[in-house]
Amino acid sequence: MAELLEHLKPLVGEEHIAVREGVVVVSPKNTSEVAAVLGFADRHGVKVRPVGGRTKLGWGAACEAQIELSLLRLNRVVDHPWQDLTCTVQAGCTWQALEDTLARHGQFVALDALWPEKATVGGVCATNDSGALRHRYGSLRDQVLGMTIVLADGTIAKTGGRVVKNVAGYDLPKLMVGSMGTLAVITEVTFRLYSLPLHSRSFTVAADTAAKLAPLMQAIRDSHLAVQVLQMRGDASGFALDVEINAHPDAGQDAMLAEIVVKNGLSLQPGFWLYAERDKLWEHERLILKATIRPNDLASYAQEIVDKDGSFVAQSIGIVYAAFARDETTVRLAEEFRYHLDLQGGTSTVLKGNSEMDPVVGMSNIGPLMQAIKVQFDANNTLNPLVNQTSSQPAI
Amino acid sequence: MLSAQILSEFRQIVGPRGLITAQNQLQTYECDGLTAFREAPAAVLLPETTEQVQAILRLCTRHKVPFVARGAGTGLSGGALPTPGSVVITFSRMTRILNIDYANHQVTVQPGVINANVTAAVAGAGFFYAPDPSSQTVCTLGGNVAENAGGAHCLKYGFTVTHVLEAKVVLPSGELVTLGGKTPDAPGYDLLGVFIGSEGTLGIATEMTLRIVRKPEAVQVLLAAFDSIQAAAQTVSDIIAAGLLPSAMEIMDRLSIVAAEAAVHPHYPMCDGLLIVEVDGPLAEVKLQAAQVLELCRKNGATETRHAVDEADRLLIWKGRKAAFAAAGRLSPNYIVQDGVIPRTALPVVLDKIGQMAKAEKLRVTNVFHAGDGNLHPIVLYNRENPGEEDRAIDLSMRILDLCVETGGSITGEHGVGREKQCSMSYMYAPVDLETMQRVRRAFDPENLANPEKLFPTPRLCGEQSRGHYVPHPVEASGIAEVF
């Protein structure tokens, strides 16, 4: 440990090194210093865990490292050419600080990240977070235009670009988003931006079973409504469908929505702050799963989660965040749920809660190819190594 | 030249009708839409199933035979150009739409399906497939995926990568993998995102599941005529800055208008800068947006504005725009269609510079492009019969790409790098950036057999060319290889 500290001091300065729970926390100030730390670690067999706001540590799988590489000093919004609807930002900038800057010109990155006050741009990208806005704007992979990354051996590479359309070479930012810090450290990201919605209105439809909401959800998906959010949620107290419309009030969309709801034998109520619903799942110490299913199977699995004493928030495109208590019985029920999902072509990933479970269920046959990519980018397994080093899978 | 033994093994896989070896027939496959580069393949294979593609690639890997996948051959950067000694695998016998899943808004297709046929298959149920390259009536989905093709409606709907959910891909080893999934956020690395747009250098997709989109309630197309292309470009910037998101914004200059009128008679107003704007969505909102667009057009000095009177008129307006590349043949015996991208706000300045550069070279350049995305398509007109003119035209088109990179843009927005621009990659990316891409390549294709000598600069090809940017390859710089 002492030797490691001595080596790191000249790279980032003594005042930017600390020791926390046996791990050396290093805080470089720029991409070059990130490269220096990584290059050193890689040459000497030291394992590194990149972190931002530490809000999603362990998503996918737990890892252990001797160095925690904090990106929090790389926190500037580098450039916001607002008339081009793009923005370049350093990875350690919090999501909220980024959105605050963009909002000055009525713009935003179209993604509602969890815990934006603390979560950083780099962490949100590495974990491929996304919430209710996914319905209208697509995934984070659709929002990222370019990146600066540092590979495990200290190589600094620029990928993608700063324009909306660019097909020159491999789209490496796609590979980085959701790679859980196992391939490279993201130090700078360029996003495409959208104008903030001007005419959003939220509504909620309640029901005692998911099956009653299923045809309504399908009807809204198939309608001409300008839907921004279509979110189902449920727990032991019942089920609800949240709908957010984003169209000029003169377009008469509220009445169109009400008509569809009534036709399905349900009633429409004004909605509340539906974006907070996903955050609430994490409020208690529970097992949290991210499950993916085909949209028209969503209702039956939603019902199964609640029948198995769980609660959930789901996007109509087929992404479900489910929470279960950590007692033995409920964990067994959660395993049953994952088994059913897998049989129907769905997938599930443990985001928090139980190290005994398989981190991922339902992944296709790309394991060896992923491993080949990991070897190419991080031959010495320096970045985010799995606790279980014998695993053939990267920590994802 | 392939041995009789290898040809015999290929014949066993695809049958006698699935193998082409006659020299006169091979000529059909010696180039794609970029006719300046030609190379006859050693053989052409026409598989009918994924299993046949697997068997072909296993054989190629065993005998170290390079292979090039080909759809309809409409690519404009030489992506489907055969590599010396390679086989071309073409998908004209894999043209089935395998499944339509309206409930989940998905369609599963084989790679030889023509782009426009997807929309034709689902239009009756009120859906469409959004990516619409200008060649959409002939180009195939396999090629679209390889090139990450774009089109006029990318501005609002995104390009091919936004619309492909899953691909069954045969790796060069012959192994079949499923990239992405029919549910969103497939666990693991986003290998599908990297595969799309990799120009056939990572493997071959034999089945793809695509997202289809609900047709909007209303669509309106507006035409605005301007005295200058710069005024039209400024209007585009103003529309974006006002927070509007049309489904398409295209600009054509006078020469393009003349050519399109001669080809398909779309009845465009004759002017120096024609702006085509399409807005879609809920009816009342479309009306409001169209009014805002017209106001901004007038503010920038539009001399004439009109809108499509009905669906037939709307389709005619688009037919004119989509015919513009081919119609350039009516202006000049030879032409080069270039494909660069710039930040939208740089449009007026860059277009002005292109005009100056053309004037200095005594060449004509006509512009027709996806203005909303900043995706330029300058068409350099020339006559190959005039000594030196072709070289000057190619040089000018390459210098226009330099200009794009210098403004913070890209050397290609939708046509791909292919053979045409592989040396320009060194102008856009540093050697270390390119080497990082190669790490992906090595994971998928360690033998370098999938469409080699494309996309990346190589010492041999970039050294041979008298034009373009030559940057020594790291292998060359380190003394391991040399340029002859």
GROMACS .gro file of N, CA and C in nm, chain A residues 82-85 128 134 136 141-142 151 153 155-158 160 163-172 174-175 179 182-183 192 194-195 218 221-224 226 247-248 250-251 253 290 292-296 317-319 345 347 360 363-366 369-370 372-374 376-377 394 396, chain B residues 101 103-105 148 151 154-155 159 161-162 176-179 182-185 187-191 193-194 198 201-202 214-217 240 243 282 284-285 288 341-345 370 373 375 408-414 416-417 425 428-429 432-433 436-437 439-444 455-456:
model
  423
   82TRP      N    1  -2.509   2.574  -2.857
   82TRP     CA    2  -2.652   2.543  -2.843
   82TRP      C    3  -2.727   2.545  -2.976
   83GLN      N    4  -2.681   2.627  -3.069
   83GLN     CA    5  -2.753   2.631  -3.198
   83GLN      C    6  -2.730   2.504  -3.280
   84ASP      N    7  -2.624   2.430  -3.244
   84ASP     CA    8  -2.601   2.301  -3.311
   84ASP      C    9  -2.665   2.187  -3.234
   85LEU      N   10  -2.725   2.217  -3.119
   85LEU     CA   11  -2.789   2.115  -3.035
   85LEU      C   12  -2.690   2.004  -2.996
  128ASN      N   13  -2.539   0.271  -1.854
  128ASN     CA   14  -2.650   0.278  -1.950
  128ASN      C   15  -2.783   0.296  -1.879
  134ARG      N   16  -3.735   0.721  -2.204
  134ARG     CA   17  -3.691   0.622  -2.303
  134ARG      C   18  -3.796   0.602  -2.413
  136ARG      N   19  -3.997   0.807  -2.565
  136ARG     CA   20  -3.998   0.905  -2.673
  136ARG      C   21  -3.861   0.922  -2.740
  141ARG      N   22  -2.761   0.535  -2.571
  141ARG     CA   23  -2.674   0.507  -2.686
  141ARG      C   24  -2.715   0.592  -2.807
  142ASP      N   25  -2.842   0.634  -2.810
  142ASP     CA   26  -2.887   0.720  -2.919
  142ASP      C   27  -2.851   0.867  -2.894
  151LEU      N   28  -0.789   0.387  -2.236
  151LEU     CA   29  -0.785   0.241  -2.227
  151LEU      C   30  -0.701   0.197  -2.108
  153ASP      N   31  -0.435   0.041  -2.079
  153ASP     CA   32  -0.289   0.059  -2.088
  153ASP      C   33  -0.248   0.207  -2.094
  155THR      N   34  -0.372   0.431  -2.309
  155THR     CA   35  -0.397   0.490  -2.441
  155THR      C   36  -0.516   0.586  -2.434
  156ILE      N   37  -0.495   0.709  -2.484
  156ILE     CA   38  -0.606   0.805  -2.491
  156ILE      C   39  -0.660   0.804  -2.634
  157ALA      N   40  -0.788   0.777  -2.648
  157ALA     CA   41  -0.847   0.770  -2.783
  157ALA      C   42  -0.973   0.855  -2.790
  158LYS      N   43  -0.990   0.920  -2.904
  158LYS     CA   44  -1.114   0.994  -2.930
  158LYS      C   45  -1.198   0.910  -3.023
  160GLY      N   46  -1.598   0.862  -3.225
  160GLY     CA   47  -1.719   0.933  -3.269
  160GLY      C   48  -1.684   1.075  -3.309
  163VAL      N   49  -2.087   1.586  -3.444
  163VAL     CA   50  -2.202   1.616  -3.529
  163VAL      C   51  -2.304   1.503  -3.518
  164VAL      N   52  -2.430   1.538  -3.547
  164VAL     CA   53  -2.539   1.443  -3.525
  164VAL      C   54  -2.524   1.319  -3.613
  165LYS      N   55  -2.472   1.340  -3.732
  165LYS     CA   56  -2.463   1.229  -3.827
  165LYS      C   57  -2.316   1.202  -3.855
  166ASN      N   58  -2.273   1.080  -3.833
  166ASN     CA   59  -2.132   1.048  -3.854
  166ASN      C   60  -2.119   0.896  -3.861
  167VAL      N   61  -2.079   0.844  -3.975
  167VAL     CA   62  -2.063   0.698  -3.986
  167VAL      C   63  -1.920   0.662  -4.022
  168ALA      N   64  -1.825   0.750  -3.986
  168ALA     CA   65  -1.684   0.724  -4.018
  168ALA      C   66  -1.623   0.634  -3.912
  169GLY      N   67  -1.606   0.508  -3.943
  169GLY     CA   68  -1.541   0.415  -3.850
  169GLY      C   69  -1.640   0.351  -3.755
  170TYR      N   70  -1.586   0.268  -3.666
  170TYR     CA   71  -1.671   0.197  -3.571
  170TYR      C   72  -1.727   0.294  -3.467
  171ASP      N   73  -1.852   0.270  -3.429
  171ASP     CA   74  -1.919   0.355  -3.331
  171ASP      C   75  -1.882   0.306  -3.190
  172LEU      N   76  -1.761   0.342  -3.147
  172LEU     CA   77  -1.713   0.293  -3.017
  172LEU      C   78  -1.791   0.348  -2.898
  174LYS      N   79  -2.096   0.351  -2.863
  174LYS     CA   80  -2.202   0.252  -2.838
  174LYS      C   81  -2.147   0.139  -2.750
  175LEU      N   82  -2.022   0.100  -2.780
  175LEU     CA   83  -1.960  -0.009  -2.703
  175LEU      C   84  -1.933   0.034  -2.559
  179SER      N   85  -2.090  -0.056  -2.071
  179SER     CA   86  -1.982  -0.154  -2.055
  179SER      C   87  -1.931  -0.158  -1.911
  182THR      N   88  -1.557  -0.163  -1.782
  182THR     CA   89  -1.469  -0.278  -1.799
  182THR      C   90  -1.378  -0.266  -1.921
  183LEU      N   91  -1.404  -0.170  -2.009
  183LEU     CA   92  -1.325  -0.161  -2.132
  183LEU      C   93  -1.233  -0.040  -2.133
  192ARG      N   94  -2.595   1.466  -2.817
  192ARG     CA   95  -2.691   1.541  -2.896
  192ARG      C   96  -2.797   1.590  -2.798
  194TYR      N   97  -3.188   1.794  -2.718
  194TYR     CA   98  -3.324   1.826  -2.765
  194TYR      C   99  -3.370   1.952  -2.693
  195SER      N  100  -3.468   2.018  -2.752
  195SER     CA  101  -3.533   2.129  -2.682
  195SER      C  102  -3.619   2.073  -2.570
  218GLN      N  103  -5.151  -0.104  -2.493
  218GLN     CA  104  -5.131  -0.137  -2.634
  218GLN      C  105  -5.202  -0.035  -2.724
  221ARG      N  106  -5.001   0.276  -2.738
  221ARG     CA  107  -4.883   0.254  -2.823
  221ARG      C  108  -4.918   0.259  -2.971
  222ASP      N  109  -5.038   0.210  -3.003
  222ASP     CA  110  -5.078   0.205  -3.144
  222ASP      C  111  -5.148   0.333  -3.191
  223SER      N  112  -5.166   0.428  -3.102
  223SER     CA  113  -5.244   0.548  -3.136
  223SER      C  114  -5.155   0.655  -3.201
  224HIS      N  115  -5.217   0.766  -3.238
  224HIS     CA  116  -5.142   0.880  -3.293
  224HIS      C  117  -5.106   0.981  -3.184
  226ALA      N  118  -4.910   1.192  -2.916
  226ALA     CA  119  -4.768   1.228  -2.902
  226ALA      C  120  -4.725   1.195  -2.759
  247ALA      N  121  -4.774   1.761  -2.660
  247ALA     CA  122  -4.825   1.820  -2.784
  247ALA      C  123  -4.894   1.951  -2.745
  248HIS      N  124  -4.901   2.040  -2.840
  248HIS     CA  125  -4.969   2.168  -2.812
  248HIS      C  126  -5.112   2.141  -2.765
  250ASP      N  127  -5.380   2.281  -2.818
  250ASP     CA  128  -5.480   2.295  -2.925
  250ASP      C  129  -5.495   2.168  -3.008
  251ALA      N  130  -5.399   2.077  -2.995
  251ALA     CA  131  -5.406   1.953  -3.074
  251ALA      C  132  -5.513   1.857  -3.022
  253GLN      N  133  -5.518   1.650  -2.777
  253GLN     CA  134  -5.472   1.515  -2.745
  253GLN      C  135  -5.525   1.464  -2.611
  290LYS      N  136  -3.322  -0.542  -1.309
  290LYS     CA  137  -3.364  -0.478  -1.434
  290LYS      C  138  -3.401  -0.592  -1.528
  292THR      N  139  -3.592  -0.722  -1.894
  292THR     CA  140  -3.640  -0.675  -2.025
  292THR      C  141  -3.728  -0.782  -2.087
  293ILE      N  142  -3.838  -0.738  -2.145
  293ILE     CA  143  -3.934  -0.829  -2.207
  293ILE      C  144  -3.996  -0.761  -2.329
  294ARG      N  145  -4.065  -0.840  -2.410
  294ARG     CA  146  -4.134  -0.777  -2.523
  294ARG      C  147  -4.252  -0.696  -2.469
  295PRO      N  148  -4.280  -0.581  -2.532
  295PRO     CA  149  -4.383  -0.492  -2.478
  295PRO      C  150  -4.517  -0.562  -2.453
  296ASN      N  151  -4.559  -0.650  -2.543
  296ASN     CA  152  -4.694  -0.707  -2.521
  296ASN      C  153  -4.695  -0.819  -2.417
  317ILE      N  154  -4.189   0.012  -2.348
  317ILE     CA  155  -4.106  -0.049  -2.452
  317ILE      C  156  -4.050  -0.184  -2.408
  318GLY      N  157  -4.065  -0.217  -2.277
  318GLY     CA  158  -4.024  -0.349  -2.231
  318GLY      C  159  -3.910  -0.352  -2.130
  319ILE      N  160  -3.890  -0.241  -2.058
  319ILE     CA  161  -3.787  -0.240  -1.953
  319ILE      C  162  -3.857  -0.230  -1.818
  345GLY      N  163  -3.771  -1.552  -2.358
  345GLY     CA  164  -3.680  -1.466  -2.433
  345GLY      C  165  -3.649  -1.335  -2.365
  347THR      N  166  -3.475  -1.103  -2.036
  347THR     CA  167  -3.347  -1.105  -1.965
  347THR      C  168  -3.365  -1.038  -1.830
  360VAL      N  169  -2.650  -1.200  -1.441
  360VAL     CA  170  -2.728  -1.182  -1.563
  360VAL      C  171  -2.794  -1.315  -1.602
  363MET      N  172  -2.877  -1.378  -2.130
  363MET     CA  173  -2.789  -1.318  -2.231
  363MET      C  174  -2.771  -1.414  -2.348
  364SER      N  175  -2.763  -1.360  -2.468
  364SER     CA  176  -2.748  -1.446  -2.586
  364SER      C  177  -2.606  -1.503  -2.589
  365ASN      N  178  -2.574  -1.567  -2.699
  365ASN     CA  179  -2.450  -1.645  -2.708
  365ASN      C  180  -2.328  -1.560  -2.743
  366ILE      N  181  -2.316  -1.441  -2.684
  366ILE     CA  182  -2.205  -1.353  -2.723
  366ILE      C  183  -2.092  -1.352  -2.620
  369LEU      N  184  -1.735  -1.367  -2.754
  369LEU     CA  185  -1.702  -1.247  -2.831
  369LEU      C  186  -1.676  -1.130  -2.736
  370MET      N  187  -1.759  -1.120  -2.632
  370MET     CA  188  -1.736  -1.016  -2.531
  370MET      C  189  -1.600  -1.033  -2.466
  372ALA      N  190  -1.341  -1.171  -2.597
  372ALA     CA  191  -1.237  -1.133  -2.694
  372ALA      C  192  -1.221  -0.981  -2.698
  373ILE      N  193  -1.333  -0.909  -2.690
  373ILE     CA  194  -1.327  -0.762  -2.688
  373ILE      C  195  -1.255  -0.715  -2.561
  374LYS      N  196  -1.293  -0.775  -2.450
  374LYS     CA  197  -1.231  -0.738  -2.321
  374LYS      C  198  -1.079  -0.758  -2.328
  376GLN      N  199  -0.889  -0.753  -2.590
  376GLN     CA  200  -0.830  -0.654  -2.678
  376GLN      C  201  -0.815  -0.518  -2.609
  377PHE      N  202  -0.917  -0.480  -2.532
  377PHE     CA  203  -0.915  -0.348  -2.468
  377PHE      C  204  -0.841  -0.348  -2.335
  394PRO      N  205  -1.659  -1.087  -1.857
  394PRO     CA  206  -1.626  -0.958  -1.799
  394PRO      C  207  -1.731  -0.920  -1.695
  396ILE      N  208  -1.991  -0.757  -1.613
  396ILE     CA  209  -2.097  -0.677  -1.674
  396ILE      C  210  -2.231  -0.747  -1.657
  497ASP      N  211  -4.450  -0.849  -3.647
  497ASP     CA  212  -4.506  -0.853  -3.512
  497ASP      C  213  -4.562  -0.713  -3.482
  499ALA      N  214  -4.788  -0.615  -3.271
  499ALA     CA  215  -4.809  -0.582  -3.130
  499ALA      C  216  -4.682  -0.520  -3.070
  500ASN      N  217  -4.567  -0.572  -3.112
  500ASN     CA  218  -4.441  -0.520  -3.057
  500ASN      C  219  -4.369  -0.424  -3.152
  501HIS      N  220  -4.435  -0.389  -3.262
  501HIS     CA  221  -4.381  -0.294  -3.360
  501HIS      C  222  -4.246  -0.343  -3.414
  544ASN      N  223  -2.482   0.160  -4.208
  544ASN     CA  224  -2.561   0.247  -4.119
  544ASN      C  225  -2.625   0.358  -4.201
  547GLY      N  226  -3.076   0.892  -4.466
  547GLY     CA  227  -3.188   0.933  -4.549
  547GLY      C  228  -3.246   1.062  -4.496
  550CYS      N  229  -3.382   1.100  -4.116
  550CYS     CA  230  -3.294   1.077  -3.999
  550CYS      C  231  -3.309   1.187  -3.896
  551LEU      N  232  -3.334   1.307  -3.944
  551LEU     CA  233  -3.336   1.424  -3.856
  551LEU      C  234  -3.424   1.398  -3.734
  555PHE      N  235  -3.106   0.723  -3.768
  555PHE     CA  236  -3.072   0.642  -3.884
  555PHE      C  237  -3.077   0.494  -3.851
  557VAL      N  238  -2.914   0.257  -3.724
  557VAL     CA  239  -2.878   0.201  -3.593
  557VAL      C  240  -2.990   0.220  -3.490
  558THR      N  241  -3.071   0.322  -3.507
  558THR     CA  242  -3.181   0.346  -3.413
  558THR      C  243  -3.294   0.247  -3.434
  572LEU      N  244  -2.234  -1.855  -3.541
  572LEU     CA  245  -2.352  -1.768  -3.549
  572LEU      C  246  -2.377  -1.706  -3.411
  573VAL      N  247  -2.387  -1.572  -3.406
  573VAL     CA  248  -2.416  -1.506  -3.278
  573VAL      C  249  -2.538  -1.415  -3.295
  574THR      N  250  -2.605  -1.391  -3.184
  574THR     CA  251  -2.719  -1.299  -3.186
  574THR      C  252  -2.676  -1.170  -3.117
  575LEU      N  253  -2.673  -1.062  -3.192
  575LEU     CA  254  -2.637  -0.932  -3.136
  575LEU      C  255  -2.765  -0.853  -3.110
  578LYS      N  256  -3.466  -0.899  -2.915
  578LYS     CA  257  -3.602  -0.852  -2.945
  578LYS      C  258  -3.660  -0.775  -2.826
  579THR      N  259  -3.591  -0.782  -2.712
  579THR     CA  260  -3.626  -0.694  -2.601
  579THR      C  261  -3.516  -0.589  -2.592
  580PRO      N  262  -3.546  -0.470  -2.537
  580PRO     CA  263  -3.443  -0.365  -2.537
  580PRO      C  264  -3.331  -0.395  -2.439
  581ASP      N  265  -3.220  -0.323  -2.451
  581ASP     CA  266  -3.107  -0.333  -2.358
  581ASP      C  267  -3.061  -0.476  -2.335
  583PRO      N  268  -2.841  -0.763  -2.234
  583PRO     CA  269  -2.728  -0.756  -2.143
  583PRO      C  270  -2.595  -0.776  -2.217
  584GLY      N  271  -2.492  -0.717  -2.162
  584GLY     CA  272  -2.359  -0.732  -2.223
  584GLY      C  273  -2.323  -0.610  -2.305
  585TYR      N  274  -2.206  -0.617  -2.367
  585TYR     CA  275  -2.161  -0.505  -2.450
  585TYR      C  276  -2.255  -0.484  -2.569
  586ASP      N  277  -2.265  -0.359  -2.613
  586ASP     CA  278  -2.352  -0.329  -2.727
  586ASP      C  279  -2.279  -0.364  -2.858
  587LEU      N  280  -2.268  -0.493  -2.882
  587LEU     CA  281  -2.197  -0.537  -3.003
  587LEU      C  282  -2.277  -0.506  -3.128
  589GLY      N  283  -2.451  -0.232  -3.174
  589GLY     CA  284  -2.423  -0.091  -3.204
  589GLY      C  285  -2.291  -0.074  -3.277
  590VAL      N  286  -2.194  -0.156  -3.245
  590VAL     CA  287  -2.064  -0.148  -3.313
  590VAL      C  288  -2.071  -0.215  -3.450
  594SER      N  289  -2.029  -0.108  -3.964
  594SER     CA  290  -1.891  -0.156  -3.969
  594SER      C  291  -1.851  -0.198  -4.110
  597THR      N  292  -1.690  -0.542  -4.219
  597THR     CA  293  -1.557  -0.582  -4.173
  597THR      C  294  -1.560  -0.667  -4.046
  598LEU      N  295  -1.679  -0.692  -3.991
  598LEU     CA  296  -1.686  -0.770  -3.867
  598LEU      C  297  -1.760  -0.902  -3.883
  610ARG      N  298  -4.524   0.385  -3.604
  610ARG     CA  299  -4.663   0.421  -3.637
  610ARG      C  300  -4.663   0.543  -3.727
  611LYS      N  301  -4.742   0.537  -3.833
  611LYS     CA  302  -4.751   0.653  -3.922
  611LYS      C  303  -4.808   0.771  -3.847
  612PRO      N  304  -4.753   0.891  -3.866
  612PRO     CA  305  -4.808   1.007  -3.795
  612PRO      C  306  -4.949   1.041  -3.844
  613GLU      N  307  -5.023   1.111  -3.759
  613GLU     CA  308  -5.160   1.147  -3.795
  613GLU      C  309  -5.163   1.239  -3.917
  636ILE      N  310  -3.414   2.511  -3.627
  636ILE     CA  311  -3.363   2.428  -3.516
  636ILE      C  312  -3.352   2.511  -3.387
  639GLY      N  313  -3.640   2.554  -3.166
  639GLY     CA  314  -3.690   2.439  -3.092
  639GLY      C  315  -3.784   2.350  -3.172
  678PRO      N  316  -4.933   1.514  -3.465
  678PRO     CA  317  -5.077   1.541  -3.453
  678PRO      C  318  -5.117   1.657  -3.545
  680ALA      N  319  -5.320   1.920  -3.548
  680ALA     CA  320  -5.320   2.060  -3.506
  680ALA      C  321  -5.176   2.110  -3.486
  681GLU      N  322  -5.090   2.021  -3.437
  681GLU     CA  323  -4.952   2.062  -3.413
  681GLU      C  324  -4.877   2.080  -3.546
  684LEU      N  325  -4.955   2.418  -3.671
  684LEU     CA  326  -4.884   2.522  -3.597
  684LEU      C  327  -4.737   2.528  -3.638
  737VAL      N  328  -2.011   1.587  -4.335
  737VAL     CA  329  -2.102   1.643  -4.234
  737VAL      C  330  -2.035   1.761  -4.165
  738ILE      N  331  -2.113   1.864  -4.137
  738ILE     CA  332  -2.061   1.980  -4.063
  738ILE      C  333  -2.163   2.019  -3.957
  739PRO      N  334  -2.119   2.092  -3.854
  739PRO     CA  335  -2.219   2.145  -3.761
  739PRO      C  336  -2.317   2.234  -3.839
  740ARG      N  337  -2.444   2.222  -3.807
  740ARG     CA  338  -2.547   2.294  -3.884
  740ARG      C  339  -2.519   2.444  -3.898
  741THR      N  340  -2.468   2.504  -3.790
  741THR     CA  341  -2.449   2.650  -3.794
  741THR      C  342  -2.340   2.691  -3.892
  766HIS      N  343  -2.896   1.691  -4.688
  766HIS     CA  344  -2.980   1.682  -4.568
  766HIS      C  345  -2.940   1.795  -4.474
  769ASP      N  346  -2.944   1.783  -4.076
  769ASP     CA  347  -2.838   1.707  -4.009
  769ASP      C  348  -2.700   1.765  -4.038
  771ASN      N  349  -2.562   1.732  -4.318
  771ASN     CA  350  -2.502   1.627  -4.402
  771ASN      C  351  -2.501   1.675  -4.549
  804GLY      N  352  -1.516   2.072  -3.757
  804GLY     CA  353  -1.564   1.987  -3.648
  804GLY      C  354  -1.659   1.879  -3.696
  805GLY      N  355  -1.659   1.852  -3.825
  805GLY     CA  356  -1.754   1.755  -3.880
  805GLY      C  357  -1.691   1.620  -3.911
  806SER      N  358  -1.750   1.552  -4.009
  806SER     CA  359  -1.709   1.414  -4.041
  806SER      C  360  -1.694   1.396  -4.191
  807ILE      N  361  -1.615   1.296  -4.229
  807ILE     CA  362  -1.593   1.268  -4.372
  807ILE      C  363  -1.707   1.186  -4.432
  808THR      N  364  -1.796   1.136  -4.350
  808THR     CA  365  -1.913   1.067  -4.405
  808THR      C  366  -2.029   1.066  -4.306
  809GLY      N  367  -2.147   1.096  -4.358
  809GLY     CA  368  -2.266   1.096  -4.274
  809GLY      C  369  -2.355   0.977  -4.299
  810GLU      N  370  -2.341   0.914  -4.417
  810GLU     CA  371  -2.428   0.801  -4.446
  810GLU      C  372  -2.374   0.707  -4.554
  812GLY      N  373  -2.062   0.595  -4.590
  812GLY     CA  374  -1.956   0.507  -4.541
  812GLY      C  375  -1.819   0.548  -4.593
  813VAL      N  376  -1.718   0.484  -4.540
  813VAL     CA  377  -1.579   0.514  -4.575
  813VAL      C  378  -1.536   0.430  -4.695
  821MET      N  379  -0.959   0.888  -4.351
  821MET     CA  380  -0.977   0.853  -4.210
  821MET      C  381  -0.862   0.908  -4.126
  824MET      N  382  -0.924   1.257  -4.016
  824MET     CA  383  -1.027   1.275  -3.912
  824MET      C  384  -0.983   1.217  -3.778
  825TYR      N  385  -0.910   1.105  -3.782
  825TYR     CA  386  -0.872   1.039  -3.657
  825TYR      C  387  -0.720   1.027  -3.648
  828VAL      N  388  -0.377   0.662  -3.309
  828VAL     CA  389  -0.416   0.587  -3.190
  828VAL      C  390  -0.568   0.563  -3.187
  829ASP      N  391  -0.645   0.656  -3.241
  829ASP     CA  392  -0.792   0.637  -3.247
  829ASP      C  393  -0.825   0.521  -3.341
  832THR      N  394  -0.740   0.193  -3.190
  832THR     CA  395  -0.842   0.150  -3.092
  832THR      C  396  -0.959   0.081  -3.163
  833MET      N  397  -0.998   0.133  -3.279
  833MET     CA  398  -1.103   0.065  -3.357
  833MET      C  399  -1.056  -0.075  -3.399
  835ARG      N  400  -0.888  -0.278  -3.246
  835ARG     CA  401  -0.901  -0.377  -3.138
  835ARG      C  402  -1.033  -0.451  -3.151
  836VAL      N  403  -1.137  -0.378  -3.190
  836VAL     CA  404  -1.268  -0.442  -3.212
  836VAL      C  405  -1.258  -0.537  -3.331
  837ARG      N  406  -1.192  -0.488  -3.434
  837ARG     CA  407  -1.178  -0.568  -3.555
  837ARG      C  408  -1.110  -0.703  -3.523
  838ARG      N  409  -1.005  -0.696  -3.446
  838ARG     CA  410  -0.930  -0.819  -3.416
  838ARG      C  411  -1.014  -0.918  -3.335
  839ALA      N  412  -1.103  -0.866  -3.250
  839ALA     CA  413  -1.187  -0.956  -3.170
  839ALA      C  414  -1.287  -1.031  -3.259
  840PHE      N  415  -1.342  -0.963  -3.359
  840PHE     CA  416  -1.440  -1.025  -3.448
  840PHE      C  417  -1.372  -1.106  -3.559
  851LEU      N  418  -1.231   0.078  -4.520
  851LEU     CA  419  -1.258   0.156  -4.400
  851LEU      C  420  -1.131   0.212  -4.335
  852PHE      N  421  -1.032   0.127  -4.307
  852PHE     CA  422  -0.911   0.176  -4.241
  852PHE      C  423  -0.803   0.209  -4.344
   0.00000   0.00000   0.00000
